JSON list of C-alpha atoms in Angstrom, two decimals:
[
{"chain": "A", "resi": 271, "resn": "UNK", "atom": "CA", "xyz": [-13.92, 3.32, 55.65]},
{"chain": "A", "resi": 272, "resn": "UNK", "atom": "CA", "xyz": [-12.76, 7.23, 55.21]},
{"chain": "A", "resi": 273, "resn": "UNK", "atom": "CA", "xyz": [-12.40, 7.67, 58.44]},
{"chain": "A", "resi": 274, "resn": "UNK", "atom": "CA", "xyz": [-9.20, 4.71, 58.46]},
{"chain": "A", "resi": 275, "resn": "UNK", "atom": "CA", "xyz": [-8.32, 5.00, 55.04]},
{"chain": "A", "resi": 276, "resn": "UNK", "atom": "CA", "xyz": [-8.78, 8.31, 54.11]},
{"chain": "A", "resi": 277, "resn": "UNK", "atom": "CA", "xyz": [-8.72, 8.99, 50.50]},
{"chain": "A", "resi": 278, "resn": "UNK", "atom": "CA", "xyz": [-7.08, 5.40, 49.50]},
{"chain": "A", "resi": 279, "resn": "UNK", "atom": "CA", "xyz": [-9.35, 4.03, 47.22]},
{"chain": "A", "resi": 280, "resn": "UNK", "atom": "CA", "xyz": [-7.28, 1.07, 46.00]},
{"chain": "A", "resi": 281, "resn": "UNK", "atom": "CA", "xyz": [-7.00, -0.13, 49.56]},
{"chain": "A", "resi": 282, "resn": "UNK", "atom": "CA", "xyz": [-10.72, 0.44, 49.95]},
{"chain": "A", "resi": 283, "resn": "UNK", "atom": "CA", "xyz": [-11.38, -1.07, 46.53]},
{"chain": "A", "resi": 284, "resn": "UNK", "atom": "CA", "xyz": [-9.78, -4.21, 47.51]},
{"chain": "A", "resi": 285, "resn": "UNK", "atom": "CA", "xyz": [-11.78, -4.55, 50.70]},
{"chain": "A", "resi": 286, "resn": "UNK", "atom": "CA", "xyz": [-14.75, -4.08, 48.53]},
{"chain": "A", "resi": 287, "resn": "UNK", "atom": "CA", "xyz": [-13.43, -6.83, 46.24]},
{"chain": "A", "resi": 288, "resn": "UNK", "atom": "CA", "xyz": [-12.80, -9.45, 48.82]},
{"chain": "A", "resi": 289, "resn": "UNK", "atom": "CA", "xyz": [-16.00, -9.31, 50.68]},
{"chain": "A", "resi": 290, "resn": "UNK", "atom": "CA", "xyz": [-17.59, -9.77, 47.33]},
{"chain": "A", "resi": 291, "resn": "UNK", "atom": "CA", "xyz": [-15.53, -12.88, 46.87]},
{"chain": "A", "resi": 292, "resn": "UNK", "atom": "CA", "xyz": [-16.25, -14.04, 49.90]},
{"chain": "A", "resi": 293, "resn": "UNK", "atom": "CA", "xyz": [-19.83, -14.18, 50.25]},
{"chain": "A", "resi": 294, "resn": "UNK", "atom": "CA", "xyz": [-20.23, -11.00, 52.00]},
{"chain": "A", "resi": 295, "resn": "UNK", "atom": "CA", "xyz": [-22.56, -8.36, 49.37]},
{"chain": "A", "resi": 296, "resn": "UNK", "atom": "CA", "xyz": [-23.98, -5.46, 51.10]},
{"chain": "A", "resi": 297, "resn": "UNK", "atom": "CA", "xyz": [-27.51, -5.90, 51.47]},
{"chain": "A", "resi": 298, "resn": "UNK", "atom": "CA", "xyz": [-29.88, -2.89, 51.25]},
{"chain": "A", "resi": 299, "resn": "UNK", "atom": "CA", "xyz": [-31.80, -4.64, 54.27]},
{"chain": "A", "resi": 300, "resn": "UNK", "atom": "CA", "xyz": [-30.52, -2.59, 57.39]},
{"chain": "A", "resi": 301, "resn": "UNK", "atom": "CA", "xyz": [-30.67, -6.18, 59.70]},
{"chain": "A", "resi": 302, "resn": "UNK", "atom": "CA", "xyz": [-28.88, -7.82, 57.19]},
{"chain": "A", "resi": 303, "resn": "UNK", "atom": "CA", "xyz": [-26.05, -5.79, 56.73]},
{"chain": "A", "resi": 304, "resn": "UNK", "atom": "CA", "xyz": [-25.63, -5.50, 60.63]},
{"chain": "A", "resi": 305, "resn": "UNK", "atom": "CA", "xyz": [-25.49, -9.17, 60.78]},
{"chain": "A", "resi": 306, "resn": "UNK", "atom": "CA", "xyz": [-22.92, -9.13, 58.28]},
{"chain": "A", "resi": 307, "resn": "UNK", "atom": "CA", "xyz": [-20.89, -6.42, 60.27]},
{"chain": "A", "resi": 308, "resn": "UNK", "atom": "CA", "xyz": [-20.99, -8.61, 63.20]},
{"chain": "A", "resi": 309, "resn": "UNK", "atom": "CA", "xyz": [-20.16, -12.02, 61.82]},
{"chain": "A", "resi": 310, "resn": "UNK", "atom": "CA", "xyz": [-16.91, -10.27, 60.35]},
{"chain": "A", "resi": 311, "resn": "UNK", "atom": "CA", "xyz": [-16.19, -8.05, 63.53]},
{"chain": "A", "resi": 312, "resn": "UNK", "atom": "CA", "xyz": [-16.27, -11.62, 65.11]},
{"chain": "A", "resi": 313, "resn": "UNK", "atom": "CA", "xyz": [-14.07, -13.17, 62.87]},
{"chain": "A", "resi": 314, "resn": "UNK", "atom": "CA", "xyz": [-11.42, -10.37, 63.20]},
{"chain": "A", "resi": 315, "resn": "UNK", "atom": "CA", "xyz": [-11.82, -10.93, 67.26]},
{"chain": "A", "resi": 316, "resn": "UNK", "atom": "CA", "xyz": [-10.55, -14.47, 66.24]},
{"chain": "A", "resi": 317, "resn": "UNK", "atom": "CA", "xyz": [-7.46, -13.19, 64.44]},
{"chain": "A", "resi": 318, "resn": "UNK", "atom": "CA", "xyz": [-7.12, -10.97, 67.04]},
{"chain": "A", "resi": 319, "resn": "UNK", "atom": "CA", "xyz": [-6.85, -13.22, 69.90]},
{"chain": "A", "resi": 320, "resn": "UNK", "atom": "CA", "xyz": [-4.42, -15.07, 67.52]},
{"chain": "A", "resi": 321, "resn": "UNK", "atom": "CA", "xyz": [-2.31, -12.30, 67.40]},
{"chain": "A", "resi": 322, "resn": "UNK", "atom": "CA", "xyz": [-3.04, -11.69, 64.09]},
{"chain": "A", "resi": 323, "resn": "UNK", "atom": "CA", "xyz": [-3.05, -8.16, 63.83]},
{"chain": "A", "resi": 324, "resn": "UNK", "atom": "CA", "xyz": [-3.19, -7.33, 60.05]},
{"chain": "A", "resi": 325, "resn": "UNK", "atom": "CA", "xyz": [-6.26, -10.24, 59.27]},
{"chain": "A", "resi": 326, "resn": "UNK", "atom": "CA", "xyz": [-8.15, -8.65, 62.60]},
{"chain": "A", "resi": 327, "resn": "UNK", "atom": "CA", "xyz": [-8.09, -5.24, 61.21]},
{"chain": "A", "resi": 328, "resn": "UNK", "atom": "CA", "xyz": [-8.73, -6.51, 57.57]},
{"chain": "A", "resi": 329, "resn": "UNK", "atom": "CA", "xyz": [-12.03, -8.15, 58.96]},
{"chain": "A", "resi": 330, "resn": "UNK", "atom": "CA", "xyz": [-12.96, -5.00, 61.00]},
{"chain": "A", "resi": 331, "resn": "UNK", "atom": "CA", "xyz": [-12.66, -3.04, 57.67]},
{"chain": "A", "resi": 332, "resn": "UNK", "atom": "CA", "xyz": [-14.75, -5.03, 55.65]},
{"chain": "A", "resi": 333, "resn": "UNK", "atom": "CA", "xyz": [-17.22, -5.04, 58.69]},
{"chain": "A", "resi": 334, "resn": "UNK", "atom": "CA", "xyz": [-17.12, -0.78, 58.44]},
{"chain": "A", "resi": 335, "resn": "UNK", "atom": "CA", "xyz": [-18.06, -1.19, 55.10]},
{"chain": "A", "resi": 336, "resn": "UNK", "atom": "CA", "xyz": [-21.19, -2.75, 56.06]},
{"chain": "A", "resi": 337, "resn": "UNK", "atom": "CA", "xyz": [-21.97, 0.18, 58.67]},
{"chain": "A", "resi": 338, "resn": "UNK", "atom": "CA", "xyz": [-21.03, 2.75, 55.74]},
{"chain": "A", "resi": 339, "resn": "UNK", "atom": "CA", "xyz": [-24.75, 4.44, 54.89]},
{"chain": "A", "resi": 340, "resn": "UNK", "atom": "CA", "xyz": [-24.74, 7.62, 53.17]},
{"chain": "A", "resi": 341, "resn": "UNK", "atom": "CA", "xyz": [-26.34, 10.59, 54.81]},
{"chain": "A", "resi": 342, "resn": "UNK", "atom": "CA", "xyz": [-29.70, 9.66, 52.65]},
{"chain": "A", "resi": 343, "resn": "UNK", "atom": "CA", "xyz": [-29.88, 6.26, 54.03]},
{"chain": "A", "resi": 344, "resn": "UNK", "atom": "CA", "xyz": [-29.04, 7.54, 57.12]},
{"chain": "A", "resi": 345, "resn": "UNK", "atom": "CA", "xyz": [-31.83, 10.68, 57.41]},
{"chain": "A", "resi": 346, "resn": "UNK", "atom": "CA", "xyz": [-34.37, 8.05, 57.22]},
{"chain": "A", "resi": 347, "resn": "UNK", "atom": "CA", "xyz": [-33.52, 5.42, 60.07]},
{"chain": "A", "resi": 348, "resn": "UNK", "atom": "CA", "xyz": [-35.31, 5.56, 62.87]},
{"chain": "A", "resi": 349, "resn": "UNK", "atom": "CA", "xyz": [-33.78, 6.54, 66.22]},
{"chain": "A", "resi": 350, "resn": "UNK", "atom": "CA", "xyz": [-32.89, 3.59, 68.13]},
{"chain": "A", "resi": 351, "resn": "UNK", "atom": "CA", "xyz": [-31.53, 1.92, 64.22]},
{"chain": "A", "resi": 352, "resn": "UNK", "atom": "CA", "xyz": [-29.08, 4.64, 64.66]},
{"chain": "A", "resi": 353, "resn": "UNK", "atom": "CA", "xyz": [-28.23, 3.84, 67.62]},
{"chain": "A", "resi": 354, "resn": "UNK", "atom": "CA", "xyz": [-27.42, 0.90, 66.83]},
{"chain": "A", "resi": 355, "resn": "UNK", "atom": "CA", "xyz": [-25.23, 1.57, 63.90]},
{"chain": "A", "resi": 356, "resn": "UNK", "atom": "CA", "xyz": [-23.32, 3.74, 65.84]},
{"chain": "A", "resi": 357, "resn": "UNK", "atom": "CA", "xyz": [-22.74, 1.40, 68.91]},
{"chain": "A", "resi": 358, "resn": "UNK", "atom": "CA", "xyz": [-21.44, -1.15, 66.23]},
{"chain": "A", "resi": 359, "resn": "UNK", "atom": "CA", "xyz": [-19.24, 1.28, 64.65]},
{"chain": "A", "resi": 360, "resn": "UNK", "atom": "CA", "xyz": [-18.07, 2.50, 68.45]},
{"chain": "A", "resi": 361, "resn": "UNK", "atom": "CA", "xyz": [-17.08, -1.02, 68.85]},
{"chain": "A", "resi": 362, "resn": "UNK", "atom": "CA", "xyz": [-15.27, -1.71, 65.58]},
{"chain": "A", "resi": 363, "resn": "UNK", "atom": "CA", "xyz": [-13.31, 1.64, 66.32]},
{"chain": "A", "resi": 364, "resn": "UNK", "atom": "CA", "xyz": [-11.93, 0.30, 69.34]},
{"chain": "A", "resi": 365, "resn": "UNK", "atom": "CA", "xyz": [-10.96, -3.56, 67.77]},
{"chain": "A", "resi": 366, "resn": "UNK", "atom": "CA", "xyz": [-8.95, -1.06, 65.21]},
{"chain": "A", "resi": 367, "resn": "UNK", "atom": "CA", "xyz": [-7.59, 0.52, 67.95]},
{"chain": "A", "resi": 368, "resn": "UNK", "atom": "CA", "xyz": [-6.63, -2.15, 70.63]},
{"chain": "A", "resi": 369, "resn": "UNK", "atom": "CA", "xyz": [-5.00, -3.91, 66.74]},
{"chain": "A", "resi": 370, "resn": "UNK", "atom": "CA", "xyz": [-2.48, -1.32, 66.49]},
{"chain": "A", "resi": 371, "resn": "UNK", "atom": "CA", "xyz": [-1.89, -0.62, 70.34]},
{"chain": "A", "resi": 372, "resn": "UNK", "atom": "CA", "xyz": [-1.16, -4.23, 70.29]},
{"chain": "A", "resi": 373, "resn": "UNK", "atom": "CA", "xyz": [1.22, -3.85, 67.28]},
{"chain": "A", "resi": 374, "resn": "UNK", "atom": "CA", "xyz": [3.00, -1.12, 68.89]},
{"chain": "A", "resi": 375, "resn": "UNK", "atom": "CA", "xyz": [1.76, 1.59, 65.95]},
{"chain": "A", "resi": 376, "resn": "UNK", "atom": "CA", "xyz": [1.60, 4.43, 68.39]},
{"chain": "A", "resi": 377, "resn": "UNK", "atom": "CA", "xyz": [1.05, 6.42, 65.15]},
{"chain": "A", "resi": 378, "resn": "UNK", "atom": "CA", "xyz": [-2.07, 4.62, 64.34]},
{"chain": "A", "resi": 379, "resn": "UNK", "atom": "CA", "xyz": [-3.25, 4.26, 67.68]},
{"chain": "A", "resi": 380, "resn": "UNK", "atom": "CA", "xyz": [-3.57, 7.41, 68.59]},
{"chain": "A", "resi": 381, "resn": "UNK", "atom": "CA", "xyz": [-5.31, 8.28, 64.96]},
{"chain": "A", "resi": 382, "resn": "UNK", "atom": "CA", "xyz": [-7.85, 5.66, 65.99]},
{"chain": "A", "resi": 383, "resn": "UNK", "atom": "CA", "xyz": [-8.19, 6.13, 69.14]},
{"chain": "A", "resi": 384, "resn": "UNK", "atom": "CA", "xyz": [-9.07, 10.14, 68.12]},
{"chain": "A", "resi": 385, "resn": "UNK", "atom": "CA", "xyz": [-11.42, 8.81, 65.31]},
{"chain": "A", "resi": 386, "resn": "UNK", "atom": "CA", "xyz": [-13.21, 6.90, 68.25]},
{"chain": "A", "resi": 387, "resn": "UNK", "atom": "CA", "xyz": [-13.33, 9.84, 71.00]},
{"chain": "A", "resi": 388, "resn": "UNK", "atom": "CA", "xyz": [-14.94, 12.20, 67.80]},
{"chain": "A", "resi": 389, "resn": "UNK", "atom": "CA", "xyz": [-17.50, 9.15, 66.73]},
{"chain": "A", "resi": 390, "resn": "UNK", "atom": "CA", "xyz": [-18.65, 9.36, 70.36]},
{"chain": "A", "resi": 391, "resn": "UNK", "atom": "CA", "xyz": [-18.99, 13.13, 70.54]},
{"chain": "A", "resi": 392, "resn": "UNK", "atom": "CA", "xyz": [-21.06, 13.11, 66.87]},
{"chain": "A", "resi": 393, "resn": "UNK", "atom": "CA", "xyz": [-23.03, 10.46, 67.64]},
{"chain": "A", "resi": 394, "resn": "UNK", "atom": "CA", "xyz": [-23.98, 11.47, 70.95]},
{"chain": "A", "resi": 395, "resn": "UNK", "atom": "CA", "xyz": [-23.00, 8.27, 72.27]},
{"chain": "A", "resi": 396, "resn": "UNK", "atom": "CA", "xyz": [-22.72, 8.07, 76.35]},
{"chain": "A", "resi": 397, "resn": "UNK", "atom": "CA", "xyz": [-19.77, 5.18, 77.38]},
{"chain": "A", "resi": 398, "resn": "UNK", "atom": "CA", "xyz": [-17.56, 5.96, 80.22]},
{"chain": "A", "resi": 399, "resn": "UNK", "atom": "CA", "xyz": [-15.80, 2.59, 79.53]},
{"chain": "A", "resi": 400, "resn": "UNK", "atom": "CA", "xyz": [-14.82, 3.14, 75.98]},
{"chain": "A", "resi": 401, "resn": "UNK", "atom": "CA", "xyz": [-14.22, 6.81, 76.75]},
{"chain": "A", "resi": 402, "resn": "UNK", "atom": "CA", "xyz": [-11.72, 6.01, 79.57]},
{"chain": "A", "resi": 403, "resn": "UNK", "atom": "CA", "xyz": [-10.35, 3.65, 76.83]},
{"chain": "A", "resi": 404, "resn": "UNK", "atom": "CA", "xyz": [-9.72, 5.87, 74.07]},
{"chain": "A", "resi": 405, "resn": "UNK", "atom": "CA", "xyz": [-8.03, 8.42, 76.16]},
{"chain": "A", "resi": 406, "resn": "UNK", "atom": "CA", "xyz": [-5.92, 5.84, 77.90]},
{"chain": "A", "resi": 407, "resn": "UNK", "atom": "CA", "xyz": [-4.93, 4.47, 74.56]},
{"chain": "A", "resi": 408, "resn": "UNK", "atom": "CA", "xyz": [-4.40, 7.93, 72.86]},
{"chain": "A", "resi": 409, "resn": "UNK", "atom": "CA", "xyz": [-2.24, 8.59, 75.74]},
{"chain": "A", "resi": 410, "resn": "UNK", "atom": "CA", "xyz": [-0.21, 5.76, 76.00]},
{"chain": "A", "resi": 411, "resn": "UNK", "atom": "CA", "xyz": [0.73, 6.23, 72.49]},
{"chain": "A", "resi": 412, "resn": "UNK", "atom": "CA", "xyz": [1.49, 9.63, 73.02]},
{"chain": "A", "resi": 413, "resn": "UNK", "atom": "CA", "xyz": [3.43, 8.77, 75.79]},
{"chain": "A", "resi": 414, "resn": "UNK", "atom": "CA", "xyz": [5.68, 5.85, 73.82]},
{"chain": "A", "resi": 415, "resn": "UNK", "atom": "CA", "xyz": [6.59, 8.84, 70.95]},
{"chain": "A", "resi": 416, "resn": "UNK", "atom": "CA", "xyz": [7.84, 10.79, 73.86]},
{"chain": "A", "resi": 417, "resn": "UNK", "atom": "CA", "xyz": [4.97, 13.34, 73.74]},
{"chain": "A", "resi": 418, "resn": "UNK", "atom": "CA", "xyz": [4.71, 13.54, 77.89]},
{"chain": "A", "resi": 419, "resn": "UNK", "atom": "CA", "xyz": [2.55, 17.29, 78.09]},
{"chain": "A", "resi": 420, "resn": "UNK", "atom": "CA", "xyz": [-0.34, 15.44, 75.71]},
{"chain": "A", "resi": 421, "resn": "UNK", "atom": "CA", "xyz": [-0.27, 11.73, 77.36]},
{"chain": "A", "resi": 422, "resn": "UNK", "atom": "CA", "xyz": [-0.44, 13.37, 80.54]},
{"chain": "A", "resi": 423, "resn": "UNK", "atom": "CA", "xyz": [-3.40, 15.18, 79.54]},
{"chain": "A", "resi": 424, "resn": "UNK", "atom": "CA", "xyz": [-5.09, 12.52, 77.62]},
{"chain": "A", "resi": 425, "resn": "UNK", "atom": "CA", "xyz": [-4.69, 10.13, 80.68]},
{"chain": "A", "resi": 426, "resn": "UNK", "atom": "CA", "xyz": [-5.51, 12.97, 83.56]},
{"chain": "A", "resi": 427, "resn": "UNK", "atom": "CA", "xyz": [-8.79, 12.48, 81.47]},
{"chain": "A", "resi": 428, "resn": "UNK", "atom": "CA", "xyz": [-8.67, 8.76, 81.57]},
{"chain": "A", "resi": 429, "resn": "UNK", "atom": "CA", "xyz": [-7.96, 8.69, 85.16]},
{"chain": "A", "resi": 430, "resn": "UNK", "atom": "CA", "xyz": [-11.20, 11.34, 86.12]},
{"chain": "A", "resi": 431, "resn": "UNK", "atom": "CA", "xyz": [-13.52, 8.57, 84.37]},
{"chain": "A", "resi": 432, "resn": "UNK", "atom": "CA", "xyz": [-12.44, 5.52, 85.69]},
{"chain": "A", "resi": 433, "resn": "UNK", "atom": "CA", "xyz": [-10.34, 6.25, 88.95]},
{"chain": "A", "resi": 434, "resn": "UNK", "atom": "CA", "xyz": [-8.08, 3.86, 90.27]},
{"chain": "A", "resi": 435, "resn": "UNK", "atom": "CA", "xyz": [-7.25, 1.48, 86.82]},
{"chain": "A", "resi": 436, "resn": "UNK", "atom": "CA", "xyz": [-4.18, 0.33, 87.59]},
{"chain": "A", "resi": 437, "resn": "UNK", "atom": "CA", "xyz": [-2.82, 0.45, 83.82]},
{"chain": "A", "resi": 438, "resn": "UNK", "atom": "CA", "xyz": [-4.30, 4.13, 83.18]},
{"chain": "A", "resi": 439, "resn": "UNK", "atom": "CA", "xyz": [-2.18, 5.16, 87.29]},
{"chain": "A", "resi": 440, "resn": "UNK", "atom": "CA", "xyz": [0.77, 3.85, 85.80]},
{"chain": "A", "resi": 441, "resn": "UNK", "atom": "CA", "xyz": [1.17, 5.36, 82.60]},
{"chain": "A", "resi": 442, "resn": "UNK", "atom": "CA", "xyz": [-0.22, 8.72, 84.67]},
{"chain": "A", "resi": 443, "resn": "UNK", "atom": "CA", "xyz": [2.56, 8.16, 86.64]},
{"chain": "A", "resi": 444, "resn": "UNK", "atom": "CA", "xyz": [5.02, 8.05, 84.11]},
{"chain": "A", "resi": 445, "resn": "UNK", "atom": "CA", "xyz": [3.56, 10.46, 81.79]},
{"chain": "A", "resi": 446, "resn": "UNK", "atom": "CA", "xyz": [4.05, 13.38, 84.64]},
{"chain": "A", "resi": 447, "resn": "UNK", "atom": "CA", "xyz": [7.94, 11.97, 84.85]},
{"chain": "A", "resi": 448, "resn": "UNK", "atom": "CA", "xyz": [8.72, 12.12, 81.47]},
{"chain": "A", "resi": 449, "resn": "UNK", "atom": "CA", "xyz": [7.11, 16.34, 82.23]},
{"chain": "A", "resi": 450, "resn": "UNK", "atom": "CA", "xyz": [9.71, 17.04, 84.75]},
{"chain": "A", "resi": 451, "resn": "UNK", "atom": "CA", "xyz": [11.99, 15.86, 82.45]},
{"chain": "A", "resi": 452, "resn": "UNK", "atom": "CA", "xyz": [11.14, 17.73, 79.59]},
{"chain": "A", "resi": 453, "resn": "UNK", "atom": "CA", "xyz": [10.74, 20.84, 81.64]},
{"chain": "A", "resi": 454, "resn": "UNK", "atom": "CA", "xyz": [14.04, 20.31, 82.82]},
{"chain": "A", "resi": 455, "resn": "UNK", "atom": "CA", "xyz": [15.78, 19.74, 79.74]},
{"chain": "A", "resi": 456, "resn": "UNK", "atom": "CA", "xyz": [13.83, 22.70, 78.21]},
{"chain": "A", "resi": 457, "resn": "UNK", "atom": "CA", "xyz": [15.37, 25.14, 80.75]},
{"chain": "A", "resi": 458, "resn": "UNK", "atom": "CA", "xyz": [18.73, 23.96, 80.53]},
{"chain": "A", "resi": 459, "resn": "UNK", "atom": "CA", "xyz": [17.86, 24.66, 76.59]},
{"chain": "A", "resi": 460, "resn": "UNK", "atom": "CA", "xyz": [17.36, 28.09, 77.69]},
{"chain": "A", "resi": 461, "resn": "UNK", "atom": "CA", "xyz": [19.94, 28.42, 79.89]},
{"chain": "A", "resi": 462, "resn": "UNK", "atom": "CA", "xyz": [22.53, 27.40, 77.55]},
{"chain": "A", "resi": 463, "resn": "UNK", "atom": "CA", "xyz": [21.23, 29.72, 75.01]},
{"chain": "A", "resi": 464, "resn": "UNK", "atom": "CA", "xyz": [22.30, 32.65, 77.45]},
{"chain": "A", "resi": 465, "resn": "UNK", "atom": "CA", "xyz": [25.79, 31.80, 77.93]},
{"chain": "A", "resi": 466, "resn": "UNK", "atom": "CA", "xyz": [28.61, 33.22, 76.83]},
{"chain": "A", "resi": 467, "resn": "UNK", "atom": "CA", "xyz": [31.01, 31.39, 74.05]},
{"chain": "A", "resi": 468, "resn": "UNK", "atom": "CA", "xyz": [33.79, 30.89, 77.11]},
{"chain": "A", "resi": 469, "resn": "UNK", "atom": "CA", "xyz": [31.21, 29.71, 79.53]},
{"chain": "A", "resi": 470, "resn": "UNK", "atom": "CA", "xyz": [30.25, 27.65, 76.95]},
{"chain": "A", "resi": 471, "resn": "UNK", "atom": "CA", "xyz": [33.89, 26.07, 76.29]},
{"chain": "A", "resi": 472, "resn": "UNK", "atom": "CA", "xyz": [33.68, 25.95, 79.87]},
{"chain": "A", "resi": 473, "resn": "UNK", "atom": "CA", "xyz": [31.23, 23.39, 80.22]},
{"chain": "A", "resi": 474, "resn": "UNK", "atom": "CA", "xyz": [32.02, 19.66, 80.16]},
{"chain": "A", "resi": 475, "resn": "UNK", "atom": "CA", "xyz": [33.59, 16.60, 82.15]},
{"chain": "A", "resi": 476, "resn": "UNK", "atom": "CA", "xyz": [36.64, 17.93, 84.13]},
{"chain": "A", "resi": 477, "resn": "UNK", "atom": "CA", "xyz": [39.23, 15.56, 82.19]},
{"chain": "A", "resi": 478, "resn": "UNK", "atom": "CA", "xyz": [38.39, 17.03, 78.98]},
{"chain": "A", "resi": 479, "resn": "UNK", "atom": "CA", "xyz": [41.44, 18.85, 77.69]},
{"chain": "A", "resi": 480, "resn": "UNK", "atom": "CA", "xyz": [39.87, 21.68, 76.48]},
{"chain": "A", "resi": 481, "resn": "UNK", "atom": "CA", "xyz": [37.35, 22.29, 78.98]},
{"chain": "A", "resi": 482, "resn": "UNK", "atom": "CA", "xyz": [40.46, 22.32, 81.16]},
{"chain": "A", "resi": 483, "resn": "UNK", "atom": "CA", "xyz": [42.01, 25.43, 79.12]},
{"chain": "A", "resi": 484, "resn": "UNK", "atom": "CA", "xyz": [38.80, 26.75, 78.53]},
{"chain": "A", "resi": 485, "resn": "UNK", "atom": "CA", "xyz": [38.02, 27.37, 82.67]},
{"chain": "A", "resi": 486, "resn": "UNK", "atom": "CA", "xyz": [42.15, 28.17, 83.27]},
{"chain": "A", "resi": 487, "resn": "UNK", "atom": "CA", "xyz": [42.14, 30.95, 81.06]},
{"chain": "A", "resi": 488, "resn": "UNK", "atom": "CA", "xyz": [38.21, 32.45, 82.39]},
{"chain": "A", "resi": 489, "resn": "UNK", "atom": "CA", "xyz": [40.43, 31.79, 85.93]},
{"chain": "A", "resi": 490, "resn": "UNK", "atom": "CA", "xyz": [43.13, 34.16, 84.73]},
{"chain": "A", "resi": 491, "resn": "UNK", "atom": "CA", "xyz": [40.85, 36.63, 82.94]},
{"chain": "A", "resi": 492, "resn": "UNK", "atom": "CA", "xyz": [38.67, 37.17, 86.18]},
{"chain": "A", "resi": 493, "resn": "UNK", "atom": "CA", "xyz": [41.98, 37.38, 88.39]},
{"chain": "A", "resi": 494, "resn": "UNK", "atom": "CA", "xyz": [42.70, 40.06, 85.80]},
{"chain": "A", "resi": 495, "resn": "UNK", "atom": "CA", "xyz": [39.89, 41.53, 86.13]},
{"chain": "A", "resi": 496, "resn": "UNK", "atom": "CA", "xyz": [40.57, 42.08, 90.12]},
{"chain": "A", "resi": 497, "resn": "UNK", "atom": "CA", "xyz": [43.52, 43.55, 90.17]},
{"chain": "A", "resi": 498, "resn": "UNK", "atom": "CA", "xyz": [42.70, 46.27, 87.49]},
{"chain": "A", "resi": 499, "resn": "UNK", "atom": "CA", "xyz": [39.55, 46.80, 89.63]},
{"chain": "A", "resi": 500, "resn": "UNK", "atom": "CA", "xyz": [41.79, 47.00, 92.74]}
]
């Protein structure tokens, strides 16, 4: 629960608390509690399909909590236990993920989909699929707060795993449009910054009155200019 919560321990508390209402202790049986995880990772894929957002990710939650093992109870399961504790959390990540990409939280989306992409990498875990996912969804968020350089990157990624998805082409697509535009904009940043003050007042739609003096009076200063040269 850290890794979505952080250091909220009221929030986590109450997650605590309602699973205990509800019938759902943590067992100390490893089995157990991964049956638990699952029959509340499948009720939050029933909200979920509901559009019910918020109940989804409360049930994934409470089904995290039943993955958490400290790193003593950890140290002593046997290899393919922790593989399966960390395929179960892999999935749960990416129900918390595809929640908020749903709900438009580009913020939380891409903090998800990063949480996933570093369970992976620490775990060892080998998915192209749910790679390709992450990165697509970590990009497409990126790519809805206007941040075109890191979507593009994120789904250049998502594109060399899985090439030619239609969804990750498209937001590819865009992603290197929204570059050209920022590259653009960031020159004429630059370029503006070297101006003078009467280019400056220069500058503007031709009706503007004072872009009109502004570029008559740089027209008589250069003519100036000429004769004294001449």
């Amino acid at each position: 629960l850290e890794w979505f919560l952080g250091g909220d321990e009221e929030e986590k508390k109450k997650i605590v608390e309602w699973n205990q209402a509800n019938g759902h202790e943590r067992s100390c049986i490893f089995e157990h509690r991964l049956e638990a995880a699952d029959k509340l990772r499948d009720e939050g894929n029933n909200a979920f399909k509901e559009a019910e957002y918020p109940t989804a990710r409360h049930r994934y939650y409470s089904a995290v909590w039943h993955l958490d093992f400290d790193i003593g109870q950890q140290w002593n399961l046997m290899e393919h236990h922790q593989k399966d504790l960390d395929t179960r959390k892999l999935k749960v990540i990416g129900n918390v993920c595809a929640s908020y990409l749903k709900e438009g939280d580009w913020v939380n989306t891409k903090r998800a989909a990063d949480i996933g992409l570093r369970h992976m990498e620490k775990a060892g875990l080998k998915d192209d699929e749910a790679t390709a996912k992450f990165l697509y969804r970590k990009g497409y968020a990126n790519l809805e707060r206007g941040f075109c350089e890191d979507a593009f990157e994120a789904l250049k990624k998502a594109d060399s795993i899985l090439p030619g998805d239609r969804q990750v082409k498209h937001a590819l697509k865009l992603a290197g449009e929204g570059q050209k535009i920022d590259r653009e904009k960031a020159k004429e940043v630059y370029r503006a910054v070297l101006l003078t003050n009467e280019e400056k007042a220069c500058r503007g739609p031709d009706w503007h009155w004072p872009v009109v003096v502004a570029r008559f009076r740089a027209t008589c200063r250069r003519r100036c200019c000429r004769r004294k040269v001449a």
